[in-house]
PDB file of C-alpha atoms in Angstrom:
ATOM      1  CA  UNK A 378       0.000   0.000   0.000  1.00 42.00           C
ATOM      2  CA  UNK A 379       1.304   3.424  -0.910  1.00 43.00           C
ATOM      3  CA  UNK A 380       1.630   5.888   1.925  1.00 41.00           C
ATOM      4  CA  UNK A 381      -1.396   8.166   1.708  1.00 42.00           C
ATOM      5  CA  UNK A 382      -1.363  11.912   2.185  1.00 40.00           C
ATOM      6  CA  UNK A 383      -3.491  11.298   5.276  1.00 39.00           C
ATOM      7  CA  UNK A 384      -0.624   9.333   6.814  1.00 42.00           C
ATOM      8  CA  UNK A 385       1.820  12.075   6.062  1.00 42.00           C
ATOM      9  CA  UNK A 386      -0.492  14.658   7.637  1.00 44.00           C
ATOM     10  CA  UNK A 387      -0.669  12.689  10.883  1.00 44.00           C
ATOM     11  CA  UNK A 388       0.151  14.811  13.949  1.00 48.00           C
ATOM     12  CA  UNK A 389       3.638  14.688  15.373  1.00 49.00           C
ATOM     13  CA  UNK A 390       3.970  11.744  17.704  1.00 49.00           C
ATOM     14  CA  UNK A 391       1.166   9.806  16.034  1.00 51.00           C
ATOM     15  CA  UNK A 392       3.790   7.587  14.416  1.00 49.00           C
ATOM     16  CA  UNK A 393       5.174   8.893  11.144  1.00 50.00           C
ATOM     17  CA  UNK A 394       7.180   5.758  10.473  1.00 53.00           C
ATOM     18  CA  UNK A 395       4.835   2.776  10.473  1.00 65.00           C
ATOM     19  CA  UNK A 396       7.268   0.504  12.291  1.00 72.00           C
ATOM     20  CA  UNK A 397      10.124   2.413  13.977  1.00 83.00           C
ATOM     21  CA  UNK A 398      13.397   0.599  14.492  1.00 88.00           C
ATOM     22  CA  UNK A 399      13.535  -1.308  17.790  1.00 90.00           C
ATOM     23  CA  UNK A 400      15.804   0.257  20.412  1.00 89.00           C
ATOM     24  CA  UNK A 401      17.142  -1.654  23.421  1.00 89.00           C
ATOM     25  CA  UNK A 402      17.345   0.308  26.657  1.00 87.00           C
ATOM     26  CA  UNK A 403      19.024  -0.941  29.788  1.00 86.00           C
ATOM     27  CA  UNK A 404      17.901   0.814  32.913  1.00 88.00           C
ATOM     28  CA  UNK A 405      19.363   0.214  36.310  1.00 90.00           C
ATOM     29  CA  UNK A 406      17.760   1.196  39.573  1.00 93.00           C
ATOM     30  CA  UNK A 407      19.012   0.878  43.107  1.00 93.00           C
ATOM     31  CA  UNK A 408      15.995   0.526  45.350  1.00 92.00           C
ATOM     32  CA  UNK A 409      15.680   0.521  49.113  1.00 90.00           C
ATOM     33  CA  UNK A 410      12.348  -0.869  50.132  1.00 87.00           C
ATOM     34  CA  UNK A 411       9.842   0.989  47.954  1.00 85.00           C
ATOM     35  CA  UNK A 412      12.134   3.964  47.351  1.00 87.00           C
ATOM     36  CA  UNK A 413      14.373   4.363  44.318  1.00 87.00           C
ATOM     37  CA  UNK A 414      17.737   5.509  45.678  1.00 91.00           C
ATOM     38  CA  UNK A 415      19.459   5.778  42.302  1.00 95.00           C
ATOM     39  CA  UNK A 416      17.809   5.558  38.900  1.00 94.00           C
ATOM     40  CA  UNK A 417      17.940   6.914  35.364  1.00 93.00           C
ATOM     41  CA  UNK A 418      15.969  10.094  36.176  1.00 94.00           C
ATOM     42  CA  UNK A 419      18.277  11.119  38.989  1.00 96.00           C
ATOM     43  CA  UNK A 420      21.410  10.338  36.985  1.00 97.00           C
ATOM     44  CA  UNK A 421      20.144  12.439  34.053  1.00 97.00           C
ATOM     45  CA  UNK A 422      19.438  15.289  36.476  1.00 97.00           C
ATOM     46  CA  UNK A 423      22.956  15.088  37.934  1.00 98.00           C
ATOM     47  CA  UNK A 424      24.445  15.138  34.435  1.00 98.00           C
ATOM     48  CA  UNK A 425      22.428  18.215  33.537  1.00 97.00           C
ATOM     49  CA  UNK A 426      23.422  19.977  36.769  1.00 96.00           C
ATOM     50  CA  UNK A 427      27.021  19.214  35.842  1.00 96.00           C
ATOM     51  CA  UNK A 428      26.494  20.820  32.431  1.00 96.00           C
ATOM     52  CA  UNK A 429      24.508  23.848  33.581  1.00 95.00           C
ATOM     53  CA  UNK A 430      26.122  24.357  37.016  1.00 93.00           C
ATOM     54  CA  UNK A 431      22.655  25.124  38.372  1.00 93.00           C
ATOM     55  CA  UNK A 432      19.715  23.162  39.734  1.00 94.00           C
ATOM     56  CA  UNK A 433      17.337  25.824  38.382  1.00 93.00           C
ATOM     57  CA  UNK A 434      18.809  25.664  34.880  1.00 94.00           C
ATOM     58  CA  UNK A 435      18.952  21.858  34.964  1.00 96.00           C
ATOM     59  CA  UNK A 436      15.296  21.633  36.025  1.00 95.00           C
ATOM     60  CA  UNK A 437      14.328  23.966  33.177  1.00 96.00           C
ATOM     61  CA  UNK A 438      16.411  22.014  30.638  1.00 96.00           C
ATOM     62  CA  UNK A 439      14.754  18.738  31.650  1.00 96.00           C
ATOM     63  CA  UNK A 440      11.278  20.256  31.882  1.00 96.00           C
ATOM     64  CA  UNK A 441      10.927  19.610  35.591  1.00 95.00           C
ATOM     65  CA  UNK A 442       9.841  21.994  38.348  1.00 95.00           C
ATOM     66  CA  UNK A 443      12.590  23.459  40.517  1.00 94.00           C
ATOM     67  CA  UNK A 444      10.866  21.921  43.525  1.00 95.00           C
ATOM     68  CA  UNK A 445      10.914  18.445  41.980  1.00 95.00           C
ATOM     69  CA  UNK A 446      14.572  18.795  40.997  1.00 95.00           C
ATOM     70  CA  UNK A 447      15.487  19.979  44.472  1.00 94.00           C
ATOM     71  CA  UNK A 448      13.709  16.999  46.064  1.00 95.00           C
ATOM     72  CA  UNK A 449      15.510  14.557  43.744  1.00 96.00           C
ATOM     73  CA  UNK A 450      18.879  16.145  44.554  1.00 96.00           C
ATOM     74  CA  UNK A 451      18.066  15.966  48.245  1.00 95.00           C
ATOM     75  CA  UNK A 452      17.084  12.294  47.817  1.00 94.00           C
ATOM     76  CA  UNK A 453      20.372  11.462  46.099  1.00 95.00           C
ATOM     77  CA  UNK A 454      22.439  13.355  48.660  1.00 95.00           C
ATOM     78  CA  UNK A 455      20.632  11.565  51.492  1.00 93.00           C
ATOM     79  CA  UNK A 456      21.136   8.181  49.842  1.00 93.00           C
ATOM     80  CA  UNK A 457      24.913   8.622  49.647  1.00 96.00           C
ATOM     81  CA  UNK A 458      27.614   8.597  52.291  1.00 96.00           C
ATOM     82  CA  UNK A 459      28.743  11.990  50.998  1.00 96.00           C
ATOM     83  CA  UNK A 460      26.637  14.392  48.857  1.00 96.00           C
ATOM     84  CA  UNK A 461      26.672  14.300  45.037  1.00 97.00           C
ATOM     85  CA  UNK A 462      25.654  17.939  44.597  1.00 96.00           C
ATOM     86  CA  UNK A 463      27.098  20.960  46.386  1.00 94.00           C
ATOM     87  CA  UNK A 464      26.043  24.595  46.358  1.00 87.00           C
ATOM     88  CA  UNK A 465      28.561  27.166  45.223  1.00 82.00           C
ATOM     89  CA  UNK A 466      28.384  30.120  47.536  1.00 75.00           C
ATOM     90  CA  UNK A 467      28.774  33.650  46.186  1.00 66.00           C
ATOM     91  CA  UNK A 468      31.321  34.507  43.547  1.00 58.00           C
ATOM     92  CA  UNK A 469      30.704  36.426  40.337  1.00 59.00           C
ATOM     93  CA  UNK A 470      27.867  34.151  39.255  1.00 58.00           C
ATOM     94  CA  UNK A 471      26.179  34.391  42.634  1.00 61.00           C
ATOM     95  CA  UNK A 472      26.075  30.764  43.541  1.00 72.00           C
ATOM     96  CA  UNK A 473      24.894  27.829  41.485  1.00 90.00           C
ATOM     97  CA  UNK A 474      25.498  24.147  42.074  1.00 94.00           C
ATOM     98  CA  UNK A 475      28.131  21.651  41.086  1.00 93.00           C
ATOM     99  CA  UNK A 476      28.714  17.931  41.267  1.00 96.00           C
ATOM    100  CA  UNK A 477      31.129  16.804  43.924  1.00 96.00           C
ATOM    101  CA  UNK A 478      33.802  14.199  43.270  1.00 97.00           C
ATOM    102  CA  UNK A 479      31.344  11.586  44.568  1.00 97.00           C
ATOM    103  CA  UNK A 480      28.641  12.906  42.243  1.00 97.00           C
ATOM    104  CA  UNK A 481      30.946  12.665  39.254  1.00 98.00           C
ATOM    105  CA  UNK A 482      31.966   9.146  40.216  1.00 97.00           C
ATOM    106  CA  UNK A 483      28.356   8.065  40.688  1.00 97.00           C
ATOM    107  CA  UNK A 484      27.390   9.289  37.214  1.00 98.00           C
ATOM    108  CA  UNK A 485      30.473   7.724  35.617  1.00 97.00           C
ATOM    109  CA  UNK A 486      30.039   4.329  37.256  1.00 97.00           C
ATOM    110  CA  UNK A 487      26.292   4.284  36.490  1.00 96.00           C
ATOM    111  CA  UNK A 488      26.815   5.020  32.794  1.00 95.00           C
ATOM    112  CA  UNK A 489      29.694   2.537  32.617  1.00 95.00           C
ATOM    113  CA  UNK A 490      27.461  -0.177  34.068  1.00 94.00           C
ATOM    114  CA  UNK A 491      24.729   0.485  31.495  1.00 91.00           C
ATOM    115  CA  UNK A 492      27.204   0.506  28.613  1.00 91.00           C
ATOM    116  CA  UNK A 493      29.019  -2.633  29.760  1.00 92.00           C
ATOM    117  CA  UNK A 494      25.753  -4.464  30.374  1.00 92.00           C
ATOM    118  CA  UNK A 495      24.713  -3.846  26.799  1.00 90.00           C
ATOM    119  CA  UNK A 496      28.148  -4.831  25.495  1.00 92.00           C
ATOM    120  CA  UNK A 497      28.267  -8.033  27.547  1.00 92.00           C
ATOM    121  CA  UNK A 498      24.856  -9.128  26.260  1.00 93.00           C
ATOM    122  CA  UNK A 499      25.272  -8.108  22.623  1.00 93.00           C
ATOM    123  CA  UNK A 500      24.827 -11.616  21.221  1.00 94.00           C
ATOM    124  CA  UNK A 501      21.670 -12.338  23.239  1.00 95.00           C
ATOM    125  CA  UNK A 502      20.269  -8.895  22.457  1.00 94.00           C
ATOM    126  CA  UNK A 503      20.793  -9.611  18.763  1.00 94.00           C
ATOM    127  CA  UNK A 504      19.043 -12.955  19.195  1.00 95.00           C
ATOM    128  CA  UNK A 505      16.114 -11.293  20.974  1.00 95.00           C
ATOM    129  CA  UNK A 506      15.781  -8.624  18.290  1.00 94.00           C
ATOM    130  CA  UNK A 507      15.757 -11.337  15.633  1.00 95.00           C
ATOM    131  CA  UNK A 508      12.459 -12.575  17.117  1.00 96.00           C
ATOM    132  CA  UNK A 509      10.789  -9.218  16.442  1.00 94.00           C
ATOM    133  CA  UNK A 510       8.673  -8.510  13.409  1.00 91.00           C
ATOM    134  CA  UNK A 511      10.290  -6.180  10.882  1.00 83.00           C
TER     135      UNK A 511
ATOM    136  CA  UNK B 195      17.008   4.600  69.953  1.00 42.00           C
ATOM    137  CA  UNK B 196      14.930   1.568  70.824  1.00 43.00           C
ATOM    138  CA  UNK B 197      12.272   0.606  68.360  1.00 41.00           C
ATOM    139  CA  UNK B 198       9.002   1.928  69.757  1.00 42.00           C
ATOM    140  CA  UNK B 199       5.727   0.044  69.796  1.00 40.00           C
ATOM    141  CA  UNK B 200       4.415   2.728  67.445  1.00 40.00           C
ATOM    142  CA  UNK B 201       7.012   1.730  64.902  1.00 41.00           C
ATOM    143  CA  UNK B 202       6.107  -1.891  65.267  1.00 42.00           C
ATOM    144  CA  UNK B 203       2.445  -1.088  64.734  1.00 45.00           C
ATOM    145  CA  UNK B 204       3.162   0.740  61.463  1.00 45.00           C
ATOM    146  CA  UNK B 205       1.091  -0.575  58.545  1.00 48.00           C
ATOM    147  CA  UNK B 206       2.689  -3.090  56.220  1.00 49.00           C
ATOM    148  CA  UNK B 207       4.703  -1.286  53.565  1.00 49.00           C
ATOM    149  CA  UNK B 208       5.183   1.811  55.715  1.00 51.00           C
ATOM    150  CA  UNK B 209       8.818   0.861  56.199  1.00 49.00           C
ATOM    151  CA  UNK B 210       9.500  -1.436  59.129  1.00 50.00           C
ATOM    152  CA  UNK B 211      13.267  -1.367  58.658  1.00 52.00           C
ATOM    153  CA  UNK B 212      14.574   2.190  58.849  1.00 65.00           C
ATOM    154  CA  UNK B 213      17.131   1.722  56.056  1.00 72.00           C
ATOM    155  CA  UNK B 214      16.355  -1.332  53.942  1.00 83.00           C
ATOM    156  CA  UNK B 215      19.228  -3.014  52.145  1.00 88.00           C
ATOM    157  CA  UNK B 216      19.862  -1.560  48.669  1.00 90.00           C
ATOM    158  CA  UNK B 217      18.801  -3.811  45.803  1.00 89.00           C
ATOM    159  CA  UNK B 218      20.071  -3.403  42.255  1.00 89.00           C
ATOM    160  CA  UNK B 219      17.547  -4.039  39.505  1.00 87.00           C
ATOM    161  CA  UNK B 220      18.402  -4.229  35.834  1.00 86.00           C
ATOM    162  CA  UNK B 221      15.466  -3.686  33.555  1.00 88.00           C
ATOM    163  CA  UNK B 222      15.603  -4.002  29.826  1.00 90.00           C
ATOM    164  CA  UNK B 223      13.058  -2.624  27.431  1.00 93.00           C
ATOM    165  CA  UNK B 224      12.817  -2.866  23.691  1.00 93.00           C
ATOM    166  CA  UNK B 225      11.042   0.229  22.461  1.00 92.00           C
ATOM    167  CA  UNK B 226       9.747   1.151  19.046  1.00 90.00           C
ATOM    168  CA  UNK B 227       9.063   4.847  18.876  1.00 87.00           C
ATOM    169  CA  UNK B 228       7.017   5.561  22.005  1.00 86.00           C
ATOM    170  CA  UNK B 229       5.777   1.992  22.384  1.00 87.00           C
ATOM    171  CA  UNK B 230       7.407  -0.613  24.592  1.00 88.00           C
ATOM    172  CA  UNK B 231       7.571  -3.768  22.480  1.00 91.00           C
ATOM    173  CA  UNK B 232       9.181  -5.943  25.161  1.00 95.00           C
ATOM    174  CA  UNK B 233       9.637  -5.051  28.813  1.00 94.00           C
ATOM    175  CA  UNK B 234       9.653  -6.503  32.318  1.00 93.00           C
ATOM    176  CA  UNK B 235       5.852  -6.373  32.709  1.00 94.00           C
ATOM    177  CA  UNK B 236       5.199  -8.333  29.546  1.00 96.00           C
ATOM    178  CA  UNK B 237       7.892 -10.894  30.327  1.00 97.00           C
ATOM    179  CA  UNK B 238       6.472 -11.463  33.817  1.00 97.00           C
ATOM    180  CA  UNK B 239       3.023 -11.938  32.273  1.00 97.00           C
ATOM    181  CA  UNK B 240       4.360 -14.497  29.785  1.00 98.00           C
ATOM    182  CA  UNK B 241       6.081 -16.394  32.606  1.00 98.00           C
ATOM    183  CA  UNK B 242       2.856 -16.480  34.599  1.00 97.00           C
ATOM    184  CA  UNK B 243       0.856 -17.654  31.587  1.00 96.00           C
ATOM    185  CA  UNK B 244       3.431 -20.416  31.186  1.00 96.00           C
ATOM    186  CA  UNK B 245       2.902 -21.444  34.826  1.00 96.00           C
ATOM    187  CA  UNK B 246      -0.885 -21.159  34.890  1.00 95.00           C
ATOM    188  CA  UNK B 247      -1.627 -22.149  31.284  1.00 93.00           C
ATOM    189  CA  UNK B 248      -4.268 -19.444  31.211  1.00 93.00           C
ATOM    190  CA  UNK B 249      -4.413 -15.713  30.509  1.00 94.00           C
ATOM    191  CA  UNK B 250      -7.300 -15.370  32.976  1.00 93.00           C
ATOM    192  CA  UNK B 251      -5.415 -17.126  35.776  1.00 94.00           C
ATOM    193  CA  UNK B 252      -2.208 -15.237  34.992  1.00 96.00           C
ATOM    194  CA  UNK B 253      -4.016 -11.891  35.098  1.00 95.00           C
ATOM    195  CA  UNK B 254      -5.542 -12.820  38.458  1.00 96.00           C
ATOM    196  CA  UNK B 255      -2.172 -13.970  39.852  1.00 96.00           C
ATOM    197  CA  UNK B 256      -0.520 -10.684  38.843  1.00 96.00           C
ATOM    198  CA  UNK B 257      -3.454  -8.540  39.967  1.00 96.00           C
ATOM    199  CA  UNK B 258      -4.214  -7.269  36.488  1.00 95.00           C
ATOM    200  CA  UNK B 259      -7.535  -7.120  34.672  1.00 95.00           C
ATOM    201  CA  UNK B 260      -8.163  -9.785  32.058  1.00 94.00           C
ATOM    202  CA  UNK B 261      -8.610  -7.035  29.488  1.00 95.00           C
ATOM    203  CA  UNK B 262      -5.204  -5.520  30.304  1.00 95.00           C
ATOM    204  CA  UNK B 263      -3.501  -8.923  30.163  1.00 95.00           C
ATOM    205  CA  UNK B 264      -5.158  -9.695  26.844  1.00 94.00           C
ATOM    206  CA  UNK B 265      -3.979  -6.365  25.384  1.00 95.00           C
ATOM    207  CA  UNK B 266      -0.394  -6.995  26.557  1.00 96.00           C
ATOM    208  CA  UNK B 267      -0.423 -10.494  25.043  1.00 96.00           C
ATOM    209  CA  UNK B 268      -1.786  -9.064  21.812  1.00 95.00           C
ATOM    210  CA  UNK B 269       0.963  -6.395  21.879  1.00 94.00           C
ATOM    211  CA  UNK B 270       3.692  -9.011  22.323  1.00 96.00           C
ATOM    212  CA  UNK B 271       2.273 -11.264  19.639  1.00 95.00           C
ATOM    213  CA  UNK B 272       2.070  -8.318  17.224  1.00 93.00           C
ATOM    214  CA  UNK B 273       5.632  -7.266  18.027  1.00 93.00           C
ATOM    215  CA  UNK B 274       7.061 -10.677  17.109  1.00 96.00           C
ATOM    216  CA  UNK B 275       7.511 -12.446  13.804  1.00 96.00           C
ATOM    217  CA  UNK B 276       5.587 -15.389  15.259  1.00 96.00           C
ATOM    218  CA  UNK B 277       3.292 -15.271  18.337  1.00 96.00           C
ATOM    219  CA  UNK B 278       4.547 -15.932  21.875  1.00 97.00           C
ATOM    220  CA  UNK B 279       1.178 -17.077  23.230  1.00 96.00           C
ATOM    221  CA  UNK B 280      -1.220 -19.517  21.629  1.00 94.00           C
ATOM    222  CA  UNK B 281      -4.724 -20.546  22.622  1.00 87.00           C
ATOM    223  CA  UNK B 282      -5.360 -24.181  23.334  1.00 82.00           C
ATOM    224  CA  UNK B 283      -8.613 -25.160  21.713  1.00 75.00           C
ATOM    225  CA  UNK B 284     -10.945 -27.593  23.478  1.00 66.00           C
ATOM    226  CA  UNK B 285      -9.650 -30.648  25.260  1.00 58.00           C
ATOM    227  CA  UNK B 286     -10.510 -31.745  28.770  1.00 59.00           C
ATOM    228  CA  UNK B 287      -9.593 -28.388  30.302  1.00 58.00           C
ATOM    229  CA  UNK B 288     -11.661 -26.511  27.735  1.00 61.00           C
ATOM    230  CA  UNK B 289      -8.997 -24.288  26.307  1.00 72.00           C
ATOM    231  CA  UNK B 290      -6.470 -22.159  28.095  1.00 90.00           C
ATOM    232  CA  UNK B 291      -3.292 -20.633  26.710  1.00 93.00           C
ATOM    233  CA  UNK B 292       0.298 -21.686  26.384  1.00 93.00           C
ATOM    234  CA  UNK B 293       3.609 -20.192  25.389  1.00 96.00           C
ATOM    235  CA  UNK B 294       4.848 -21.142  21.947  1.00 96.00           C
ATOM    236  CA  UNK B 295       8.445 -22.132  21.280  1.00 97.00           C
ATOM    237  CA  UNK B 296       9.095 -18.486  20.374  1.00 97.00           C
ATOM    238  CA  UNK B 297       7.467 -17.336  23.615  1.00 97.00           C
ATOM    239  CA  UNK B 298       9.648 -19.665  25.667  1.00 98.00           C
ATOM    240  CA  UNK B 299      12.746 -18.503  23.826  1.00 97.00           C
ATOM    241  CA  UNK B 300      11.847 -14.838  24.302  1.00 97.00           C
ATOM    242  CA  UNK B 301      11.452 -15.290  28.075  1.00 98.00           C
ATOM    243  CA  UNK B 302      14.653 -17.318  28.347  1.00 97.00           C
ATOM    244  CA  UNK B 303      16.787 -14.887  26.353  1.00 97.00           C
ATOM    245  CA  UNK B 304      15.339 -11.878  28.219  1.00 96.00           C
ATOM    246  CA  UNK B 305      16.093 -13.348  31.640  1.00 95.00           C
ATOM    247  CA  UNK B 306      19.544 -14.490  30.489  1.00 95.00           C
ATOM    248  CA  UNK B 307      20.340 -10.938  29.346  1.00 94.00           C
ATOM    249  CA  UNK B 308      19.317  -9.452  32.713  1.00 91.00           C
ATOM    250  CA  UNK B 309      21.310 -12.023  34.648  1.00 91.00           C
ATOM    251  CA  UNK B 310      24.419 -11.697  32.474  1.00 92.00           C
ATOM    252  CA  UNK B 311      24.263  -7.905  32.577  1.00 92.00           C
ATOM    253  CA  UNK B 312      24.366  -7.989  36.356  1.00 90.00           C
ATOM    254  CA  UNK B 313      27.162 -10.574  36.356  1.00 92.00           C
ATOM    255  CA  UNK B 314      29.263  -8.615  33.829  1.00 92.00           C
ATOM    256  CA  UNK B 315      28.984  -5.434  35.882  1.00 93.00           C
ATOM    257  CA  UNK B 316      29.439  -6.955  39.341  1.00 93.00           C
ATOM    258  CA  UNK B 317      32.578  -4.976  40.164  1.00 94.00           C
ATOM    259  CA  UNK B 318      31.108  -1.623  39.128  1.00 95.00           C
ATOM    260  CA  UNK B 319      27.834  -2.403  40.896  1.00 94.00           C
ATOM    261  CA  UNK B 320      29.813  -3.099  44.062  1.00 94.00           C
ATOM    262  CA  UNK B 321      31.660   0.184  43.596  1.00 95.00           C
ATOM    263  CA  UNK B 322      28.389   2.067  43.136  1.00 95.00           C
ATOM    264  CA  UNK B 323      26.839   0.475  46.220  1.00 94.00           C
ATOM    265  CA  UNK B 324      29.902   1.465  48.232  1.00 95.00           C
ATOM    266  CA  UNK B 325      28.957   5.124  47.649  1.00 96.00           C
ATOM    267  CA  UNK B 326      25.617   4.625  49.386  1.00 94.00           C
ATOM    268  CA  UNK B 327      24.981   5.492  53.000  1.00 91.00           C
ATOM    269  CA  UNK B 328      24.563   2.486  55.282  1.00 83.00           C
TER     270      UNK B 328
END
C-alpha cells in the first residue's frame, strides 16, 4: 500500500514511520524498600546539573519543576555517604550548584554499568531482536 | 534509639526497617518509537501464563484485569515475527493458553540478558553500592 497523504499529515507523535526501528534500553535502579535511591531520572538530572552548574537551569532544561529537581537532589544526597551535589556560595555568578567528586563518580560508574551491560549481552540482544517482526 | 511500639504497629509497607538493604535491579526494554515492544511487565506476564496455562489465571495472579492482560499479550504477539502465546482449543480443560516455542525462547533470552548484565557489571555495581549510606 502506498503511503497516503493522510498518513503524512498525521500529527507529530502519532507515528510517522509505520514501524520504527527497535531500540534496546538498559535501565538500572538501586531501590531501598519501595524507594528508588538511584535511577535513570536522577542520573540524568545530575548530568544536567554538571552541564549547567545550576539546579534551576537543569530543572528547566529537563522540563521539571525546581521543587521536583530539588527533592531529587536531596534524595540522592541523602542516599549517599557523601553528597553528590554541592552549592557554590557567592562569587561572580552568585552561587549555582556543582557535582562533587562523589557525584561525578556516581554518574560515571552508572553510565559505565549500562554501557558494559549492553556490550556483555550483545549476542543475546541480537538474538532477541531477531524474534521481532520487521 | 529503641524501636518503639508505634514503629512496630506501622502498617505493612510503611517501612518497618529504617534503612532497607539496597537492591540493584536491571530492567531491559525494547522500544519502538514511544511503544514498549518488550519489557519486564510483559515478560512477567508471559512467565505467569506459562505457569498457569491461562491468561485469565495469569491476570488474576498478577493482579491485572483480564482485558489488560489480553492487550499486553496481543501487543507481544504483534511485536514478534511469530506469536509468543497460543490458545489451546478444546480438550478436557476446555482451552487455556500456552507459550509457543518463540514465547519460551523470548522469556529465556530476556532473563539471560538481565542475569548476564548484572554478572558482567558486578565490580562496578559493588563500587556504586559502596557510595551509598549504610
